[in-house]
PDB file of C-alpha atoms in Angstrom:
ATOM      1  CA  UNK H   1      83.395  88.785  14.539  1.00  0.00           C
ATOM      2  CA  UNK H   2      80.437  91.032  14.305  1.00  0.00           C
ATOM      3  CA  UNK H   3      78.684  93.195  16.870  1.00  0.00           C
ATOM      4  CA  UNK H   4      76.168  90.488  17.670  1.00  0.00           C
ATOM      5  CA  UNK H   5      78.905  87.965  18.575  1.00  0.00           C
ATOM      6  CA  UNK H   6      80.715  90.558  20.681  1.00  0.00           C
ATOM      7  CA  UNK H   7      77.602  91.259  22.643  1.00  0.00           C
ATOM      8  CA  UNK H   8      76.999  87.542  23.067  1.00  0.00           C
ATOM      9  CA  UNK H   9      80.592  87.072  24.426  1.00  0.00           C
ATOM     10  CA  UNK H  10      80.073  89.956  26.854  1.00  0.00           C
ATOM     11  CA  UNK H  11      76.768  88.513  28.118  1.00  0.00           C
ATOM     12  CA  UNK H  12      78.372  85.109  28.575  1.00  0.00           C
ATOM     13  CA  UNK H  13      81.329  86.627  30.479  1.00  0.00           C
ATOM     14  CA  UNK H  14      79.019  88.643  32.675  1.00  0.00           C
ATOM     15  CA  UNK H  15      76.875  85.588  33.337  1.00  0.00           C
ATOM     16  CA  UNK H  16      79.991  83.592  34.331  1.00  0.00           C
ATOM     17  CA  UNK H  17      81.058  86.310  36.792  1.00  0.00           C
ATOM     18  CA  UNK H  18      77.524  86.430  38.358  1.00  0.00           C
ATOM     19  CA  UNK H  19      77.373  82.628  38.592  1.00  0.00           C
ATOM     20  CA  UNK H  20      80.844  82.512  40.217  1.00  0.00           C
ATOM     21  CA  UNK H  21      79.760  85.200  42.715  1.00  0.00           C
ATOM     22  CA  UNK H  22      76.587  83.312  43.610  1.00  0.00           C
ATOM     23  CA  UNK H  23      78.599  80.154  44.158  1.00  0.00           C
ATOM     24  CA  UNK H  24      80.933  81.919  46.602  1.00  0.00           C
ATOM     25  CA  UNK H  25      77.995  83.587  48.445  1.00  0.00           C
ATOM     26  CA  UNK H  26      76.103  80.324  48.722  1.00  0.00           C
ATOM     27  CA  UNK H  27      79.083  78.429  50.046  1.00  0.00           C
ATOM     28  CA  UNK H  28      79.796  81.215  52.524  1.00  0.00           C
ATOM     29  CA  UNK H  29      76.218  81.008  53.803  1.00  0.00           C
ATOM     30  CA  UNK H  30      76.405  77.248  54.278  1.00  0.00           C
ATOM     31  CA  UNK H  31      79.756  77.272  56.073  1.00  0.00           C
ATOM     32  CA  UNK H  32      79.376  76.774  59.883  1.00  0.00           C
ATOM     33  CA  UNK H  33      80.787  79.596  62.059  1.00  0.00           C
ATOM     34  CA  UNK H  34      83.101  77.173  63.812  1.00  0.00           C
ATOM     35  CA  UNK H  35      83.657  73.512  64.225  1.00  0.00           C
ATOM     36  CA  UNK H  36      80.771  71.843  66.139  1.00  0.00           C
ATOM     37  CA  UNK H  37      83.121  70.356  68.686  1.00  0.00           C
ATOM     38  CA  UNK H  38      84.371  73.793  69.720  1.00  0.00           C
ATOM     39  CA  UNK H  39      80.789  74.970  70.324  1.00  0.00           C
ATOM     40  CA  UNK H  40      79.972  71.799  72.304  1.00  0.00           C
ATOM     41  CA  UNK H  41      83.114  72.221  74.412  1.00  0.00           C
ATOM     42  CA  UNK H  42      82.200  75.846  75.156  1.00  0.00           C
ATOM     43  CA  UNK H  43      78.689  74.805  76.138  1.00  0.00           C
ATOM     44  CA  UNK H  44      80.022  72.135  78.498  1.00  0.00           C
ATOM     45  CA  UNK H  45      82.418  74.665  80.050  1.00  0.00           C
ATOM     46  CA  UNK H  46      79.687  77.242  80.613  1.00  0.00           C
ATOM     47  CA  UNK H  47      77.380  74.609  82.137  1.00  0.00           C
ATOM     48  CA  UNK H  48      80.128  73.418  84.477  1.00  0.00           C
ATOM     49  CA  UNK H  49      80.874  76.996  85.540  1.00  0.00           C
ATOM     50  CA  UNK H  50      77.196  77.624  86.310  1.00  0.00           C
ATOM     51  CA  UNK H  51      76.961  74.445  88.396  1.00  0.00           C
ATOM     52  CA  UNK H  52      80.121  75.424  90.321  1.00  0.00           C
ATOM     53  CA  UNK H  53      78.791  78.899  91.075  1.00  0.00           C
ATOM     54  CA  UNK H  54      75.471  77.512  92.201  1.00  0.00           C
ATOM     55  CA  UNK H  55      77.211  75.079  94.558  1.00  0.00           C
ATOM     56  CA  UNK H  56      79.422  77.842  95.953  1.00  0.00           C
ATOM     57  CA  UNK H  57      76.330  80.044  96.605  1.00  0.00           C
ATOM     58  CA  UNK H  58      74.365  77.258  98.284  1.00  0.00           C
ATOM     59  CA  UNK H  59      77.043  75.403 100.228  1.00  0.00           C
ATOM     60  CA  UNK H  60      79.130  78.492 101.177  1.00  0.00           C
ATOM     61  CA  UNK H  61      82.344  76.518 101.839  1.00  0.00           C
ATOM     62  CA  UNK H  62      84.598  77.898 104.543  1.00  0.00           C
ATOM     63  CA  UNK H  63      87.573  78.139 102.213  1.00  0.00           C
ATOM     64  CA  UNK H  64      85.707  80.603 100.034  1.00  0.00           C
ATOM     65  CA  UNK H  65      83.637  82.555 102.532  1.00  0.00           C
ATOM     66  CA  UNK H  66      86.385  83.078 105.176  1.00  0.00           C
ATOM     67  CA  UNK H  67      85.031  81.614 108.435  1.00  0.00           C
ATOM     68  CA  UNK H  68      87.401  83.751 110.492  1.00  0.00           C
ATOM     69  CA  UNK H  69      85.653  86.967 109.639  1.00  0.00           C
ATOM     70  CA  UNK H  70      82.602  87.522 111.835  1.00  0.00           C
ATOM     71  CA  UNK H  71      79.317  88.266 110.244  1.00  0.00           C
ATOM     72  CA  UNK H  72      78.153  91.873 110.396  1.00  0.00           C
ATOM     73  CA  UNK H  73      75.630  92.256 113.158  1.00  0.00           C
ATOM     74  CA  UNK H  74      72.607  94.551 113.151  1.00  0.00           C
ATOM     75  CA  UNK H  75      72.050  97.148 115.851  1.00  0.00           C
ATOM     76  CA  UNK H  76      69.327  94.938 117.304  1.00  0.00           C
ATOM     77  CA  UNK H  77      71.688  91.988 117.588  1.00  0.00           C
ATOM     78  CA  UNK H  78      74.424  94.121 119.176  1.00  0.00           C
ATOM     79  CA  UNK H  79      71.928  95.399 121.750  1.00  0.00           C
ATOM     80  CA  UNK H  80      70.811  91.826 122.531  1.00  0.00           C
ATOM     81  CA  UNK H  81      74.427  90.741 123.042  1.00  0.00           C
ATOM     82  CA  UNK H  82      75.062  93.756 125.295  1.00  0.00           C
ATOM     83  CA  UNK H  83      71.944  93.016 127.379  1.00  0.00           C
ATOM     84  CA  UNK H  84      73.031  89.402 127.792  1.00  0.00           C
ATOM     85  CA  UNK H  85      76.568  90.447 128.821  1.00  0.00           C
ATOM     86  CA  UNK H  86      75.186  92.718 131.515  1.00  0.00           C
ATOM     87  CA  UNK H  87      72.795  89.993 132.642  1.00  0.00           C
ATOM     88  CA  UNK H  88      75.680  87.541 133.000  1.00  0.00           C
ATOM     89  CA  UNK H  89      77.845  89.991 134.910  1.00  0.00           C
ATOM     90  CA  UNK H  90      74.942  90.806 137.223  1.00  0.00           C
ATOM     91  CA  UNK H  91      74.494  87.070 137.977  1.00  0.00           C
ATOM     92  CA  UNK H  92      78.248  86.723 138.692  1.00  0.00           C
ATOM     93  CA  UNK H  93      78.305  89.678 141.033  1.00  0.00           C
ATOM     94  CA  UNK H  94      75.123  88.498 142.831  1.00  0.00           C
ATOM     95  CA  UNK H  95      76.643  85.016 143.249  1.00  0.00           C
ATOM     96  CA  UNK H  96      79.871  86.520 144.559  1.00  0.00           C
ATOM     97  CA  UNK H  97      77.969  88.591 147.141  1.00  0.00           C
ATOM     98  CA  UNK H  98      75.859  85.521 148.175  1.00  0.00           C
ATOM     99  CA  UNK H  99      79.007  83.393 148.654  1.00  0.00           C
ATOM    100  CA  UNK H 100      81.362  85.900 150.273  1.00  0.00           C
ATOM    101  CA  UNK H 101      78.985  88.377 151.888  1.00  0.00           C
ATOM    102  CA  UNK H 102      80.708  91.407 150.352  1.00  0.00           C
ATOM    103  CA  UNK H 103      80.852  93.255 147.031  1.00  0.00           C
ATOM    104  CA  UNK H 104      83.717  92.413 144.683  1.00  0.00           C
ATOM    105  CA  UNK H 105      86.212  95.247 144.214  1.00  0.00           C
ATOM    106  CA  UNK H 106      86.500  94.474 140.483  1.00  0.00           C
ATOM    107  CA  UNK H 107      84.522  92.446 137.989  1.00  0.00           C
ATOM    108  CA  UNK H 108      87.449  90.072 137.500  1.00  0.00           C
ATOM    109  CA  UNK H 109      87.199  89.171 141.216  1.00  0.00           C
ATOM    110  CA  UNK H 110      83.610  87.974 140.578  1.00  0.00           C
ATOM    111  CA  UNK H 111      84.644  85.788 137.614  1.00  0.00           C
ATOM    112  CA  UNK H 112      84.888  86.069 133.851  1.00  0.00           C
ATOM    113  CA  UNK H 113      84.449  89.592 132.511  1.00  0.00           C
ATOM    114  CA  UNK H 114      82.295  90.142 129.415  1.00  0.00           C
ATOM    115  CA  UNK H 115      83.786  92.500 126.835  1.00  0.00           C
ATOM    116  CA  UNK H 116      82.907  96.170 127.266  1.00  0.00           C
ATOM    117  CA  UNK H 117      81.156  95.820 130.673  1.00  0.00           C
ATOM    118  CA  UNK H 118      82.073  98.417 133.294  1.00  0.00           C
ATOM    119  CA  UNK H 119      81.491  97.874 137.034  1.00  0.00           C
ATOM    120  CA  UNK H 120      80.761 100.724 139.489  1.00  0.00           C
ATOM    121  CA  UNK H 121      80.328  99.633 143.133  1.00  0.00           C
ATOM    122  CA  UNK H 122      78.487 102.146 145.351  1.00  0.00           C
ATOM    123  CA  UNK H 123      78.348 100.875 148.942  1.00  0.00           C
ATOM    124  CA  UNK H 124      75.945  97.948 148.987  1.00  0.00           C
ATOM    125  CA  UNK H 125      74.698  98.778 145.482  1.00  0.00           C
ATOM    126  CA  UNK H 126      76.407  98.502 142.109  1.00  0.00           C
ATOM    127  CA  UNK H 127      75.912  99.588 138.542  1.00  0.00           C
ATOM    128  CA  UNK H 128      76.934  97.726 135.384  1.00  0.00           C
ATOM    129  CA  UNK H 129      77.078  99.576 132.058  1.00  0.00           C
ATOM    130  CA  UNK H 130      78.158  98.968 128.557  1.00  0.00           C
ATOM    131  CA  UNK H 131      78.860 101.388 125.732  1.00  0.00           C
ATOM    132  CA  UNK H 132      79.139 100.092 122.183  1.00  0.00           C
ATOM    133  CA  UNK H 133      78.906 102.741 119.465  1.00  0.00           C
ATOM    134  CA  UNK H 134      75.280 103.908 119.678  1.00  0.00           C
ATOM    135  CA  UNK H 135      74.331 101.385 122.360  1.00  0.00           C
ATOM    136  CA  UNK H 136      74.491 102.558 125.986  1.00  0.00           C
ATOM    137  CA  UNK H 137      72.886 100.247 128.547  1.00  0.00           C
ATOM    138  CA  UNK H 138      72.871 100.323 132.350  1.00  0.00           C
ATOM    139  CA  UNK H 139      71.863  97.611 134.805  1.00  0.00           C
ATOM    140  CA  UNK H 140      71.833  98.119 138.556  1.00  0.00           C
ATOM    141  CA  UNK H 141      71.343  95.616 141.351  1.00  0.00           C
ATOM    142  CA  UNK H 142      67.968  97.296 142.150  1.00  0.00           C
ATOM    143  CA  UNK H 143      66.612  96.517 138.650  1.00  0.00           C
ATOM    144  CA  UNK H 144      64.851  93.310 137.731  1.00  0.00           C
ATOM    145  CA  UNK H 145      67.449  91.439 135.633  1.00  0.00           C
ATOM    146  CA  UNK H 146      64.989  89.175 133.937  1.00  0.00           C
ATOM    147  CA  UNK H 147      62.902  92.106 132.738  1.00  0.00           C
ATOM    148  CA  UNK H 148      66.082  93.852 131.614  1.00  0.00           C
ATOM    149  CA  UNK H 149      67.081  90.786 129.567  1.00  0.00           C
ATOM    150  CA  UNK H 150      63.680  90.473 127.958  1.00  0.00           C
ATOM    151  CA  UNK H 151      63.762  88.637 124.645  1.00  0.00           C
ATOM    152  CA  UNK H 152      67.457  89.308 124.025  1.00  0.00           C
ATOM    153  CA  UNK H 153      68.352  85.613 123.967  1.00  0.00           C
ATOM    154  CA  UNK H 154      66.121  85.152 120.996  1.00  0.00           C
ATOM    155  CA  UNK H 155      67.761  87.977 119.084  1.00  0.00           C
ATOM    156  CA  UNK H 156      71.368  86.931 119.628  1.00  0.00           C
ATOM    157  CA  UNK H 157      72.768  85.605 116.315  1.00  0.00           C
ATOM    158  CA  UNK H 158      73.499  81.893 116.230  1.00  0.00           C
ATOM    159  CA  UNK H 159      77.064  80.831 115.478  1.00  0.00           C
ATOM    160  CA  UNK H 160      77.671  79.283 112.072  1.00  0.00           C
ATOM    161  CA  UNK H 161      78.283  75.583 112.393  1.00  0.00           C
ATOM    162  CA  UNK H 162      80.176  74.249 109.377  1.00  0.00           C
TER     163      UNK H 162
END
């Protein structure tokens, strides 16, 4: 074997290695990253999860959103509730006085007592007040109850009906 044949054998061997490498690279490029059914199953699972989350957000089912916990009320809503409570107590005391001709000694004597309302009789007059955090309101029998109530009924939050 001469030098020319040796070079020819080396070129053929090198060409075989390059061809083998190209075959492996080409087959690796054509191979899918995973079976198509696995990708399809993952897509279906993601779509179902998105639909479930959308339904939860829109429907707000009681089992998820805990109906027992009251919604957080704004300061405006708490004031409206306080004004309405004082208005109701004023009406109860006025009705008691009209029926019995005397002032009740306690609010409970006049009927149901709204939470947080305090009653202070002063002779033929009385004062009702309520203190709730930053809200302090006072209603007397000399004040116009309707003006005191104002638009509070429109600002009271509606209960959630589910």
